[in-house]
Amino acid sequence: MTQLMENEVFKAFATYAAIVTLKMMLMGPVTVYFRLTRGSFSNEEDVARKSEEEKKKLLRSHPDVERAQRCHHNDLENIIPFFFIGLLYALSGPELATALLHFRIFTAARIFHSFAYILALPQPSRGLSYFLGMLVTFSMAYNLLSKVFFL
Amino acid sequence: MTQLMENEVFKAFATYAAIVTLKMMLMGPVTVYFRLTRGSFSNEEDVARKSEEEKKKLLRSHPDVERAQRCHHNDLENIIPFFFIGLLYALSGPELATALLHFRIFTAARIFHSFAYILALPQPSRGLSYFLGMLVTFSMAYNLLSKVFFL
Amino acid sequence: MTQLMENEVFKAFATYAAIVTLKMMLMGPVTVYFRLTRGSFSNEEDVARKSEEEKKKLLRSHPDVERAQRCHHNDLENIIPFFFIGLLYALSGPELATALLHFRIFTAARIFHSFAYILALPQPSRGLSYFLGMLVTFSMAYNLLSKVFFL
């Protein structure tokens, strides 16, 4: 058991995977923050103590909440494949330097992607960070499959 | 290989992770149930045998279906990070009692969260179970990173 | 470390898990393709260089984009549980032939599901492939829990 966590590639994967997972999780509280400050909720029970008139207003969608949700959703679509492929890749015994390069570029690309999304930075900043992250995952998948392919 | 499954912490993680994953998966059939009983579908081919008039009615959204989908989506946003962080945490050699405490609180919080969501229980029941689950994952992430940090 | 990747069941899991994860990831570019060809975007900054009139038209939703997104979302709801349960199942030492049967049926079912969804094939083609994939995951969960149950 502890053997796995003595391996440097696996320790590096655990560290970067935890960082991007925490970043993804933080989109939850970010959405809650926008819900509270913009007054935009999805569930009747969340606005139970308000008057009927206020309820109608508070149950409308708000562009800032929807933007945070799209950013969160994009994380799910990209960070989950990174974890899946990255875990198997880390177990397939890659060079430490190559593995670190993959993990670092992905982490930087996804952190930048979140800022680009929430702050609505001009394109192609968001698009490029999206494709860069995807490229890293494809590169790890190629490395993994070239080593363990067993259909 | 079998060594991993002889470790009690890893067996406990496998058990609780399987339980919350199955709970998350069950939200799919729950949504299908609401689609069928409430008559609310998203795809034309799902209502192909109906008359034109009926089709229009059946392709509208329904609050119960949307509520089940939001509940499912919230599971994705929270149970996936629990699995990612929890797997790495279980491999980092924690105390069995501490690990069990984390896994049990998270599992209880998320099962309660689903009931609170589907039955629209008064707040803050749903909100508290959401934050409690998140807290457990943050605590495991902190434990993990304090042991394996390798940037 | 390398021990894990010398195990045939684990190599098979790594291969099929990478294939379905790549398939899931590809739904991202498929959605981007429909956005570009159908002219349907979600973010103002994505259509920044267009005239005000064009912007309004381009920021509307389009059924083909929404269909690709629903297909992608269904993948998230089903391929993620397959990976979670499948990883733990592969580590619990199943027979190679049984494991391969599970991985192959799931992979075939989900690839067929995507074609059925995007091409809007008549039901119950999509419904059956959805339930078949789910059945495989339930079967692996049953096998796993009957071996490692530790509450």
Short mmCIF file of C-alpha atoms in Angstrom, two decimals:
data_model
loop_
_atom_site.label_atom_id
_atom_site.label_comp_id
_atom_site.label_asym_id
_atom_site.label_seq_id
_atom_site.Cartn_x
_atom_site.Cartn_y
_atom_site.Cartn_z
CA MET A 1 0.00 0.00 0.00
CA THR A 2 2.51 2.57 1.19
CA GLN A 3 4.71 1.42 -1.71
CA LEU A 4 2.39 3.26 -4.12
CA MET A 5 2.75 6.49 -2.17
CA GLU A 6 6.56 6.16 -2.12
CA ASN A 7 6.62 6.36 -5.91
CA GLU A 8 7.40 9.93 -6.99
CA VAL A 9 5.23 9.87 -10.13
CA PHE A 10 2.25 8.69 -8.08
CA LYS A 11 2.87 11.32 -5.38
CA ALA A 12 3.00 13.99 -8.09
CA PHE A 13 -0.23 12.69 -9.62
CA ALA A 14 -1.92 12.67 -6.19
CA THR A 15 -0.84 16.27 -5.58
CA TYR A 16 -1.92 17.72 -8.94
CA ALA A 17 -5.10 15.62 -9.05
CA ALA A 18 -6.06 16.89 -5.58
CA ILE A 19 -5.38 20.49 -6.66
CA VAL A 20 -7.56 20.36 -9.80
CA THR A 21 -10.28 18.43 -7.94
CA LEU A 22 -10.37 21.08 -5.20
CA LYS A 23 -10.48 23.78 -7.90
CA MET A 24 -13.45 21.99 -9.50
CA MET A 25 -15.21 21.65 -6.12
CA LEU A 26 -14.77 25.37 -5.42
CA MET A 27 -17.09 26.11 -8.36
CA GLY A 28 -19.93 24.91 -6.09
CA PRO A 29 -19.47 27.65 -3.46
CA VAL A 30 -18.78 30.16 -6.30
CA THR A 31 -22.22 29.33 -7.74
CA VAL A 32 -23.80 29.62 -4.27
CA TYR A 33 -22.12 33.04 -3.91
CA PHE A 34 -23.63 34.25 -7.21
CA ARG A 35 -27.04 32.79 -6.23
CA LEU A 36 -27.03 34.78 -2.96
CA THR A 37 -25.64 38.06 -4.29
CA ARG A 38 -27.66 38.04 -7.56
CA GLY A 39 -30.81 36.62 -5.93
CA SER A 40 -31.35 33.68 -8.28
CA PHE A 41 -32.52 30.28 -6.99
CA SER A 42 -33.85 27.02 -8.50
CA ASN A 43 -35.86 25.52 -5.65
CA GLU A 44 -39.03 26.82 -3.97
CA GLU A 45 -37.84 25.64 -0.55
CA ASP A 46 -34.75 27.89 -0.89
CA VAL A 47 -36.95 31.01 -0.84
CA ALA A 48 -39.67 29.68 1.50
CA ARG A 49 -39.66 32.63 3.90
CA LYS A 50 -40.17 35.30 1.23
CA SER A 51 -43.42 36.90 0.06
CA GLU A 52 -45.11 35.50 -3.07
CA GLU A 53 -43.99 38.48 -5.13
CA GLU A 54 -40.36 38.20 -4.03
CA LYS A 55 -40.39 34.44 -4.68
CA LYS A 56 -41.19 34.92 -8.36
CA LYS A 57 -38.30 37.34 -8.71
CA LEU A 58 -35.85 35.09 -6.83
CA LEU A 59 -36.72 31.97 -8.82
CA ARG A 60 -35.57 33.51 -12.11
CA SER A 61 -32.25 32.52 -13.68
CA HIS A 62 -29.38 35.01 -13.71
CA PRO A 63 -26.58 35.20 -16.34
CA ASP A 64 -23.81 35.20 -13.69
CA VAL A 65 -25.18 32.04 -12.03
CA GLU A 66 -25.53 30.33 -15.40
CA ARG A 67 -21.97 31.31 -16.32
CA ALA A 68 -20.60 29.80 -13.09
CA GLN A 69 -22.60 26.64 -13.78
CA ARG A 70 -21.25 26.37 -17.34
CA CYS A 71 -17.71 26.82 -15.97
CA HIS A 72 -18.34 24.09 -13.36
CA HIS A 73 -19.83 21.81 -16.00
CA ASN A 74 -16.84 22.32 -18.30
CA ASP A 75 -14.60 21.30 -15.39
CA LEU A 76 -16.58 18.08 -14.95
CA GLU A 77 -16.22 17.35 -18.68
CA ASN A 78 -12.45 17.85 -18.63
CA ILE A 79 -11.02 17.26 -15.16
CA ILE A 80 -12.76 13.88 -14.77
CA PRO A 81 -11.12 12.45 -17.94
CA PHE A 82 -7.79 13.89 -16.74
CA PHE A 83 -8.16 12.00 -13.45
CA PHE A 84 -9.19 8.72 -15.14
CA ILE A 85 -6.47 8.74 -17.80
CA GLY A 86 -3.90 10.35 -15.48
CA LEU A 87 -4.34 7.73 -12.73
CA LEU A 88 -3.83 4.83 -15.17
CA TYR A 89 -0.96 6.71 -16.85
CA ALA A 90 0.76 7.31 -13.48
CA LEU A 91 0.47 3.57 -12.74
CA SER A 92 2.00 2.62 -16.11
CA GLY A 93 5.46 3.80 -15.02
CA PRO A 94 6.22 6.95 -17.08
CA GLU A 95 9.36 9.09 -16.66
CA LEU A 96 8.98 11.53 -13.73
CA ALA A 97 9.95 14.58 -15.84
CA THR A 98 7.46 13.71 -18.62
CA ALA A 99 4.69 13.02 -16.12
CA LEU A 100 5.32 16.28 -14.24
CA LEU A 101 5.20 18.21 -17.54
CA HIS A 102 1.77 16.73 -18.31
CA PHE A 103 0.36 17.36 -14.82
CA ARG A 104 1.70 20.92 -14.61
CA ILE A 105 0.48 22.07 -18.02
CA PHE A 106 -2.98 20.60 -17.38
CA THR A 107 -3.28 22.21 -13.93
CA ALA A 108 -2.15 25.61 -15.21
CA ALA A 109 -4.46 25.40 -18.25
CA ARG A 110 -7.55 24.57 -16.16
CA ILE A 111 -6.89 27.24 -13.51
CA PHE A 112 -6.48 29.80 -16.29
CA HIS A 113 -9.64 28.44 -17.99
CA SER A 114 -11.74 29.15 -14.86
CA PHE A 115 -10.54 32.76 -14.67
CA ALA A 116 -11.13 33.19 -18.41
CA TYR A 117 -14.67 31.83 -18.01
CA ILE A 118 -15.78 33.68 -14.85
CA LEU A 119 -14.20 37.00 -15.89
CA ALA A 120 -15.44 36.56 -19.49
CA LEU A 121 -11.96 37.31 -20.89
CA PRO A 122 -11.88 37.89 -24.68
CA GLN A 123 -11.58 34.79 -26.81
CA PRO A 124 -9.54 32.79 -27.78
CA SER A 125 -8.15 32.73 -24.21
CA ARG A 126 -10.82 30.34 -22.91
CA GLY A 127 -10.86 28.22 -26.07
CA LEU A 128 -7.09 27.78 -26.11
CA SER A 129 -6.85 26.74 -22.45
CA TYR A 130 -9.71 24.27 -23.07
CA PHE A 131 -7.90 22.66 -26.01
CA LEU A 132 -4.54 22.68 -24.23
CA GLY A 133 -5.98 20.73 -21.30
CA MET A 134 -7.62 18.28 -23.68
CA LEU A 135 -4.33 17.83 -25.56
CA VAL A 136 -2.52 16.88 -22.34
CA THR A 137 -5.13 14.21 -21.58
CA PHE A 138 -4.91 12.85 -25.15
CA SER A 139 -1.11 12.69 -24.86
CA MET A 140 -1.34 10.71 -21.60
CA ALA A 141 -3.94 8.39 -23.15
CA TYR A 142 -1.62 7.74 -26.10
CA ASN A 143 1.29 6.97 -23.77
CA LEU A 144 -0.87 4.71 -21.62
CA LEU A 145 -2.40 2.75 -24.50
CA SER A 146 0.95 2.29 -26.22
CA LYS A 147 2.12 0.49 -23.05
CA VAL A 148 -0.84 -1.50 -21.77
CA PHE A 149 -3.09 -2.13 -24.79
CA PHE A 150 -5.02 -5.31 -24.03
CA LEU A 151 -8.36 -5.68 -25.84
CA MET B 1 -2.96 -6.89 -6.56
CA THR B 2 -4.85 -8.84 -3.93
CA GLN B 3 -2.64 -7.07 -1.36
CA LEU B 4 -4.61 -3.87 -1.94
CA MET B 5 -7.90 -5.62 -1.24
CA GLU B 6 -6.50 -7.15 1.98
CA ASN B 7 -5.97 -3.69 3.41
CA GLU B 8 -8.92 -2.78 5.67
CA VAL B 9 -8.90 0.93 4.84
CA PHE B 10 -9.01 0.13 1.12
CA LYS B 11 -11.81 -2.41 1.60
CA ALA B 12 -13.78 0.19 3.56
CA PHE B 13 -13.20 2.77 0.82
CA ALA B 14 -14.30 0.27 -1.86
CA THR B 15 -17.48 -0.48 0.09
CA TYR B 16 -18.54 3.11 0.80
CA ALA B 17 -17.45 4.33 -2.66
CA ALA B 18 -19.56 1.58 -4.28
CA ILE B 19 -22.56 2.54 -2.11
CA VAL B 20 -22.48 6.26 -2.96
CA THR B 21 -21.77 5.48 -6.64
CA LEU B 22 -24.81 3.17 -6.78
CA LYS B 23 -26.88 5.85 -5.04
CA MET B 24 -25.75 8.37 -7.69
CA MET B 25 -26.55 5.93 -10.51
CA LEU B 26 -30.07 5.34 -9.13
CA MET B 27 -30.87 8.99 -9.88
CA GLY B 28 -30.98 7.94 -13.57
CA PRO B 29 -33.90 5.51 -13.15
CA VAL B 30 -35.55 8.01 -10.73
CA THR B 31 -35.47 10.62 -13.51
CA VAL B 32 -36.83 8.06 -16.00
CA TYR B 33 -39.64 7.28 -13.51
CA PHE B 34 -40.60 10.98 -13.28
CA ARG B 35 -40.40 11.31 -17.10
CA LEU B 36 -42.86 8.43 -17.56
CA THR B 37 -45.30 9.33 -14.76
CA ARG B 38 -45.25 13.10 -15.41
CA GLY B 39 -45.11 12.75 -19.22
CA SER B 40 -42.07 14.93 -19.86
CA PHE B 41 -39.44 14.00 -22.48
CA SER B 42 -36.50 15.71 -24.19
CA ASN B 43 -36.19 13.77 -27.46
CA GLU B 44 -38.62 13.54 -30.40
CA GLU B 45 -37.81 9.85 -30.91
CA ASP B 46 -38.98 9.12 -27.34
CA VAL B 47 -42.54 10.14 -28.24
CA ALA B 48 -42.51 8.97 -31.89
CA ARG B 49 -45.72 6.94 -31.73
CA LYS B 50 -47.86 9.75 -30.32
CA SER B 51 -50.09 12.18 -32.26
CA GLU B 52 -48.68 15.62 -33.12
CA GLU B 53 -50.77 17.26 -30.42
CA GLU B 54 -49.68 14.83 -27.72
CA LYS B 55 -46.03 15.19 -28.78
CA LYS B 56 -46.04 18.92 -28.05
CA LYS B 57 -47.42 18.28 -24.56
CA LEU B 58 -44.97 15.46 -23.84
CA LEU B 59 -41.89 17.44 -24.96
CA ARG B 60 -42.42 20.11 -22.28
CA SER B 61 -40.25 20.18 -19.17
CA HIS B 62 -41.77 19.25 -15.80
CA PRO B 63 -40.65 20.58 -12.38
CA ASP B 64 -40.35 17.06 -10.87
CA VAL B 65 -38.09 15.88 -13.71
CA GLU B 66 -35.95 19.01 -13.41
CA ARG B 67 -35.69 18.54 -9.64
CA ALA B 68 -34.48 14.94 -10.08
CA GLN B 69 -31.94 16.16 -12.65
CA ARG B 70 -30.65 18.88 -10.32
CA CYS B 71 -30.31 16.28 -7.55
CA HIS B 72 -28.41 13.95 -9.93
CA HIS B 73 -26.20 16.82 -11.07
CA ASN B 74 -25.41 17.80 -7.48
CA ASP B 75 -24.34 14.19 -6.86
CA LEU B 76 -21.96 14.38 -9.84
CA GLU B 77 -20.49 17.61 -8.48
CA ASN B 78 -19.89 16.13 -5.00
CA ILE B 79 -19.56 12.34 -5.17
CA ILE B 80 -16.95 12.47 -7.96
CA PRO B 81 -14.55 14.65 -5.90
CA PHE B 82 -15.18 12.33 -2.91
CA PHE B 83 -14.11 9.34 -5.01
CA PHE B 84 -11.02 11.09 -6.43
CA ILE B 85 -9.77 12.48 -3.13
CA GLY B 86 -10.97 9.44 -1.13
CA LEU B 87 -9.14 6.94 -3.36
CA LEU B 88 -5.83 8.79 -3.02
CA TYR B 89 -6.46 9.34 0.71
CA ALA B 90 -7.15 5.61 1.23
CA LEU B 91 -3.86 4.82 -0.53
CA SER B 92 -1.91 7.26 1.66
CA GLY B 93 -2.21 4.98 4.71
CA PRO B 94 -4.58 6.76 7.15
CA GLU B 95 -5.78 5.29 10.48
CA LEU B 96 -8.72 2.90 9.93
CA ALA B 97 -10.92 4.65 12.54
CA THR B 98 -10.30 8.11 11.03
CA ALA B 99 -10.91 6.86 7.51
CA LEU B 100 -14.14 5.08 8.50
CA LEU B 101 -15.38 8.27 10.18
CA HIS B 102 -14.84 10.23 6.96
CA PHE B 103 -16.46 7.60 4.71
CA ARG B 104 -19.48 7.12 7.01
CA ILE B 105 -20.26 10.80 7.52
CA PHE B 106 -20.00 11.46 3.77
CA THR B 107 -22.23 8.51 2.84
CA ALA B 108 -24.87 9.46 5.42
CA ALA B 109 -24.78 13.13 4.38
CA ARG B 110 -25.26 12.35 0.67
CA ILE B 111 -28.08 9.82 1.23
CA PHE B 112 -29.85 12.39 3.41
CA HIS B 113 -29.16 15.07 0.77
CA SER B 114 -31.01 13.08 -1.90
CA PHE B 115 -34.09 12.66 0.27
CA ALA B 116 -33.98 16.35 1.21
CA TYR B 117 -33.78 17.28 -2.49
CA ILE B 118 -36.40 14.92 -3.94
CA LEU B 119 -38.89 15.48 -1.09
CA ALA B 120 -38.18 19.24 -1.06
CA LEU B 121 -37.61 19.22 2.72
CA PRO B 122 -37.44 22.71 4.27
CA GLN B 123 -34.03 24.36 4.24
CA PRO B 124 -31.42 24.31 5.71
CA SER B 125 -31.61 20.48 5.67
CA ARG B 126 -30.37 20.19 2.08
CA GLY B 127 -27.82 22.98 2.42
CA LEU B 128 -26.30 21.53 5.60
CA SER B 129 -25.93 18.00 4.18
CA TYR B 130 -24.31 19.53 1.07
CA PHE B 131 -21.74 21.45 3.14
CA LEU B 132 -21.13 18.50 5.48
CA GLY B 133 -20.25 16.24 2.52
CA MET B 134 -17.97 18.92 1.11
CA LEU B 135 -16.27 19.36 4.49
CA VAL B 136 -15.45 15.63 4.64
CA THR B 137 -13.82 15.78 1.20
CA PHE B 138 -11.82 18.90 2.17
CA SER B 139 -10.64 17.14 5.35
CA MET B 140 -9.45 14.09 3.35
CA ALA B 141 -7.72 16.41 0.83
CA TYR B 142 -5.92 18.17 3.67
CA ASN B 143 -4.79 14.83 5.17
CA LEU B 144 -3.68 13.57 1.76
CA LEU B 145 -1.74 16.68 0.76
CA SER B 146 -0.01 16.93 4.16
CA LYS B 147 1.41 13.44 3.47
CA VAL B 148 2.21 13.31 -0.25
CA PHE B 149 2.71 16.92 -1.35
CA PHE B 150 5.02 16.78 -4.39
CA LEU B 151 4.72 19.73 -6.81
CA MET C 1 3.89 -0.18 -9.19
CA THR C 2 4.68 -1.97 -12.43
CA GLN C 3 3.20 -5.08 -10.78
CA LEU C 4 -0.27 -3.60 -11.21
CA MET C 5 0.29 -3.10 -14.92
CA GLU C 6 1.54 -6.67 -15.34
CA ASN C 7 -1.84 -7.99 -14.22
CA GLU C 8 -3.96 -8.85 -17.27
CA VAL C 9 -7.30 -7.87 -15.72
CA PHE C 10 -5.89 -4.46 -14.81
CA LYS C 11 -4.38 -3.98 -18.28
CA ALA C 12 -7.75 -4.84 -19.80
CA PHE C 13 -9.51 -2.39 -17.48
CA ALA C 14 -6.97 0.34 -18.34
CA THR C 15 -7.54 -0.25 -22.06
CA TYR C 16 -11.36 -0.26 -22.04
CA ALA C 17 -11.54 2.56 -19.47
CA ALA C 18 -9.27 4.70 -21.68
CA ILE C 19 -11.43 3.92 -24.74
CA VAL C 20 -14.75 4.92 -23.12
CA THR C 21 -13.14 7.97 -21.48
CA LEU C 22 -11.80 9.14 -24.87
CA LYS C 23 -15.24 8.50 -26.39
CA MET C 24 -16.80 10.65 -23.65
CA MET C 25 -14.21 13.41 -24.19
CA LEU C 26 -14.92 13.47 -27.93
CA MET C 27 -18.46 14.71 -27.16
CA GLY C 28 -16.80 18.06 -26.32
CA PRO C 29 -15.45 18.68 -29.84
CA VAL C 30 -18.70 17.25 -31.29
CA THR C 31 -20.63 19.94 -29.38
CA VAL C 32 -18.16 22.61 -30.57
CA TYR C 33 -18.69 21.36 -34.16
CA PHE C 34 -22.49 21.75 -33.83
CA ARG C 35 -22.04 25.20 -32.21
CA LEU C 36 -19.94 26.40 -35.17
CA THR C 37 -22.00 24.86 -37.99
CA ARG C 38 -25.43 25.67 -36.45
CA GLY C 39 -24.33 29.10 -35.14
CA SER C 40 -25.40 28.63 -31.52
CA PHE C 41 -23.29 29.94 -28.63
CA SER C 42 -23.73 30.48 -24.87
CA ASN C 43 -21.22 33.23 -24.11
CA GLU C 44 -21.15 36.86 -25.29
CA GLU C 45 -17.37 36.80 -25.62
CA ASP C 46 -17.66 33.94 -28.13
CA VAL C 47 -19.46 36.21 -30.61
CA ALA C 48 -17.67 39.47 -29.71
CA ARG C 49 -16.72 40.47 -33.26
CA LYS C 50 -20.24 40.19 -34.69
CA SER C 51 -22.80 42.99 -35.14
CA GLU C 52 -25.47 43.44 -32.44
CA GLU C 53 -28.12 41.89 -34.67
CA GLU C 54 -26.01 38.83 -35.48
CA LYS C 55 -25.12 38.40 -31.79
CA LYS C 56 -28.76 37.95 -30.81
CA LYS C 57 -29.20 35.25 -33.44
CA LEU C 58 -25.97 33.44 -32.50
CA LEU C 59 -26.76 33.40 -28.77
CA ARG C 60 -29.91 31.31 -29.26
CA SER C 61 -29.93 27.61 -28.41
CA HIS C 62 -30.12 25.04 -31.22
CA PRO C 63 -31.68 21.54 -30.98
CA ASP C 64 -28.57 19.83 -32.41
CA VAL C 65 -26.28 21.47 -29.85
CA GLU C 66 -28.68 20.57 -27.03
CA ARG C 67 -28.86 16.97 -28.27
CA ALA C 68 -25.04 16.67 -28.27
CA GLN C 69 -24.98 18.12 -24.74
CA ARG C 70 -27.61 15.65 -23.50
CA CYS C 71 -25.57 12.80 -25.04
CA HIS C 72 -22.41 14.10 -23.33
CA HIS C 73 -24.26 14.46 -20.04
CA ASN C 74 -25.62 10.91 -20.26
CA ASP C 75 -22.03 9.73 -20.75
CA LEU C 76 -20.97 11.54 -17.57
CA GLU C 77 -23.84 9.91 -15.67
CA ASN C 78 -22.91 6.39 -16.83
CA ILE C 79 -19.23 6.19 -17.77
CA ILE C 80 -18.09 7.75 -14.48
CA PRO C 81 -19.84 5.05 -12.35
CA PHE C 82 -18.37 2.41 -14.72
CA PHE C 83 -14.88 3.73 -14.04
CA PHE C 84 -15.37 3.95 -10.26
CA ILE C 85 -16.93 0.51 -9.85
CA GLY C 86 -14.78 -1.04 -12.61
CA LEU C 87 -11.49 0.14 -11.08
CA LEU C 88 -12.35 -1.35 -7.67
CA TYR C 89 -13.74 -4.49 -9.33
CA ALA C 90 -10.52 -4.93 -11.38
CA LEU C 91 -8.50 -4.65 -8.15
CA SER C 92 -10.65 -7.28 -6.39
CA GLY C 93 -9.15 -10.10 -8.48
CA PRO C 94 -11.95 -11.32 -10.79
CA GLU C 95 -11.53 -14.00 -13.48
CA LEU C 96 -10.03 -12.51 -16.67
CA ALA C 97 -12.77 -13.94 -18.92
CA THR C 98 -15.58 -12.58 -16.71
CA ALA C 99 -13.92 -9.17 -16.42
CA LEU C 100 -13.37 -8.95 -20.20
CA LEU C 101 -17.02 -9.81 -20.80
CA HIS C 102 -18.12 -6.93 -18.55
CA PHE C 103 -15.70 -4.40 -20.08
CA ARG C 104 -16.54 -5.37 -23.68
CA ILE C 105 -20.32 -5.30 -23.30
CA PHE C 106 -20.18 -1.92 -21.55
CA THR C 107 -17.86 -0.38 -24.17
CA ALA C 108 -19.98 -1.66 -27.07
CA ALA C 109 -23.22 -0.52 -25.39
CA ARG C 110 -21.94 3.03 -24.78
CA ILE C 111 -20.48 3.47 -28.28
CA PHE C 112 -23.80 2.31 -29.74
CA HIS C 113 -25.64 4.63 -27.32
CA SER C 114 -23.81 7.68 -28.67
CA PHE C 115 -24.69 6.85 -32.29
CA ALA C 116 -28.30 6.17 -31.26
CA TYR C 117 -28.44 9.55 -29.50
CA ILE C 118 -26.71 11.77 -32.08
CA LEU C 119 -28.46 10.16 -35.08
CA ALA C 120 -31.81 10.07 -33.18
CA LEU C 121 -32.31 6.37 -34.02
CA PRO C 122 -35.83 5.09 -33.24
CA GLN C 123 -36.40 3.89 -29.69
CA PRO C 124 -35.88 1.53 -27.91
CA SER C 125 -32.33 1.41 -29.37
CA ARG C 126 -31.05 4.21 -27.12
CA GLY C 127 -33.00 3.06 -24.08
CA LEU C 128 -31.78 -0.53 -24.34
CA SER C 129 -28.10 0.41 -24.71
CA TYR C 130 -28.50 2.73 -21.70
CA PHE C 131 -29.95 -0.03 -19.52
CA LEU C 132 -27.43 -2.62 -20.78
CA GLY C 133 -24.50 -0.38 -19.75
CA MET C 134 -26.12 0.20 -16.36
CA LEU C 135 -26.64 -3.56 -15.90
CA VAL C 136 -22.94 -4.23 -16.48
CA THR C 137 -21.99 -1.70 -13.81
CA PHE C 138 -24.52 -3.17 -11.36
CA SER C 139 -23.11 -6.66 -12.01
CA MET C 140 -19.55 -5.47 -11.30
CA ALA C 141 -20.76 -3.69 -8.14
CA TYR C 142 -22.44 -6.91 -6.94
CA ASN C 143 -19.24 -8.91 -7.58
CA LEU C 144 -17.11 -6.30 -5.85
CA LEU C 145 -19.30 -5.95 -2.77
CA SER C 146 -19.67 -9.72 -2.36
CA LYS C 147 -15.87 -9.85 -2.06
CA VAL C 148 -14.82 -6.75 -0.11
CA PHE C 149 -17.86 -5.71 1.93
CA PHE C 150 -16.51 -3.82 4.96
CA LEU C 151 -18.90 -1.30 6.52
#
